């Protein structure tokens, strides 16, 4: 599949699910992200990955923040 075809057929999903990309796939994605057009001439200097139990804890924190925001907003 060429790049233009991939972009034209791209579909976003509302909810991510397993399986997550492998370490090798993530490296390819990160390499591509570093080369993506950036009109503000900014580029990421690091990428963070959250896996396993840490992902569950982060999800819990996001849910707590959402509830707190709802109650305070």
mmCIF file of C-alpha atoms in Angstrom:
data_model
loop_
_atom_site.group_PDB
_atom_site.id
_atom_site.type_symbol
_atom_site.label_atom_id
_atom_site.label_comp_id
_atom_site.label_asym_id
_atom_site.label_seq_id
_atom_site.Cartn_x
_atom_site.Cartn_y
_atom_site.Cartn_z
ATOM 1 C CA UNK A 1 0.000 0.000 0.000
ATOM 2 C CA UNK A 2 1.423 3.379 -0.908
ATOM 3 C CA UNK A 3 1.367 6.386 1.398
ATOM 4 C CA UNK A 4 -1.416 8.281 -0.364
ATOM 5 C CA UNK A 5 -3.653 5.223 -0.392
ATOM 6 C CA UNK A 6 -2.979 4.682 3.310
ATOM 7 C CA UNK A 7 -3.906 8.284 4.091
ATOM 8 C CA UNK A 8 -7.058 8.169 1.977
ATOM 9 C CA UNK A 9 -8.226 4.954 3.652
ATOM 10 C CA UNK A 10 -7.320 5.976 7.187
ATOM 11 C CA UNK A 11 -10.056 5.401 9.763
ATOM 12 C CA UNK A 12 -10.053 6.602 13.359
ATOM 13 C CA UNK A 13 -11.511 4.384 16.044
ATOM 14 C CA UNK A 14 -13.364 5.675 19.068
ATOM 15 C CA UNK A 15 -11.890 3.138 21.451
ATOM 16 C CA UNK A 16 -8.534 1.399 21.272
ATOM 17 C CA UNK A 17 -8.250 -2.302 21.987
ATOM 18 C CA UNK A 18 -5.710 -5.092 22.071
ATOM 19 C CA UNK A 19 -3.350 -5.953 20.611
ATOM 20 C CA UNK A 20 -1.150 -2.909 21.045
ATOM 21 C CA UNK A 21 1.573 -2.293 18.470
ATOM 22 C CA UNK A 22 4.771 -4.251 19.073
ATOM 23 C CA UNK A 23 7.996 -2.483 20.057
ATOM 24 C CA UNK A 24 9.196 -2.755 16.440
ATOM 25 C CA UNK A 25 5.936 -1.285 15.114
ATOM 26 C CA UNK A 26 6.129 1.564 17.652
ATOM 27 C CA UNK A 27 9.666 2.395 16.533
ATOM 28 C CA UNK A 28 8.446 2.642 12.930
ATOM 29 C CA UNK A 29 5.514 4.837 14.000
ATOM 30 C CA UNK A 30 7.781 7.107 16.049
ATOM 31 C CA UNK A 31 10.241 7.446 13.161
ATOM 32 C CA UNK A 32 7.379 8.465 10.866
ATOM 33 C CA UNK A 33 5.951 10.883 13.447
ATOM 34 C CA UNK A 34 9.299 12.652 13.668
ATOM 35 C CA UNK A 35 9.145 13.328 9.934
ATOM 36 C CA UNK A 36 5.492 14.403 9.757
ATOM 37 C CA UNK A 37 4.886 17.959 8.503
ATOM 38 C CA UNK A 38 5.066 20.498 11.271
ATOM 39 C CA UNK A 39 4.391 24.050 10.240
ATOM 40 C CA UNK A 40 5.344 25.481 13.622
ATOM 41 C CA UNK A 41 8.751 23.826 13.242
ATOM 42 C CA UNK A 42 8.325 21.891 16.450
ATOM 43 C CA UNK A 43 9.113 18.235 16.780
ATOM 44 C CA UNK A 44 8.622 15.817 19.637
ATOM 45 C CA UNK A 45 11.744 15.198 21.648
ATOM 46 C CA UNK A 46 10.428 12.057 23.285
ATOM 47 C CA UNK A 47 7.563 9.613 23.136
ATOM 48 C CA UNK A 48 6.026 7.996 26.184
ATOM 49 C CA UNK A 49 4.520 4.533 26.117
ATOM 50 C CA UNK A 50 2.264 3.272 28.876
ATOM 51 C CA UNK A 51 1.752 -0.473 29.042
ATOM 52 C CA UNK A 52 0.344 -3.192 31.269
ATOM 53 C CA UNK A 53 -0.742 -2.296 34.805
ATOM 54 C CA UNK A 54 0.527 1.276 34.348
ATOM 55 C CA UNK A 55 -1.993 1.736 31.542
ATOM 56 C CA UNK A 56 -4.786 0.614 33.865
ATOM 57 C CA UNK A 57 -3.634 3.042 36.577
ATOM 58 C CA UNK A 58 -3.438 5.890 34.062
ATOM 59 C CA UNK A 59 -6.960 5.089 32.874
ATOM 60 C CA UNK A 60 -8.181 5.201 36.479
ATOM 61 C CA UNK A 61 -6.520 8.606 36.957
ATOM 62 C CA UNK A 62 -8.151 9.935 33.781
ATOM 63 C CA UNK A 63 -11.543 8.688 34.996
ATOM 64 C CA UNK A 64 -11.026 10.380 38.397
ATOM 65 C CA UNK A 65 -10.079 13.631 36.680
ATOM 66 C CA UNK A 66 -13.126 13.455 34.444
ATOM 67 C CA UNK A 67 -15.411 12.945 37.469
ATOM 68 C CA UNK A 68 -13.715 15.779 39.350
ATOM 69 C CA UNK A 69 -13.979 18.075 36.346
ATOM 70 C CA UNK A 70 -17.674 17.240 36.013
ATOM 71 C CA UNK A 71 -18.319 17.955 39.703
ATOM 72 C CA UNK A 72 -16.340 21.213 39.715
ATOM 73 C CA UNK A 73 -17.348 22.451 36.291
#
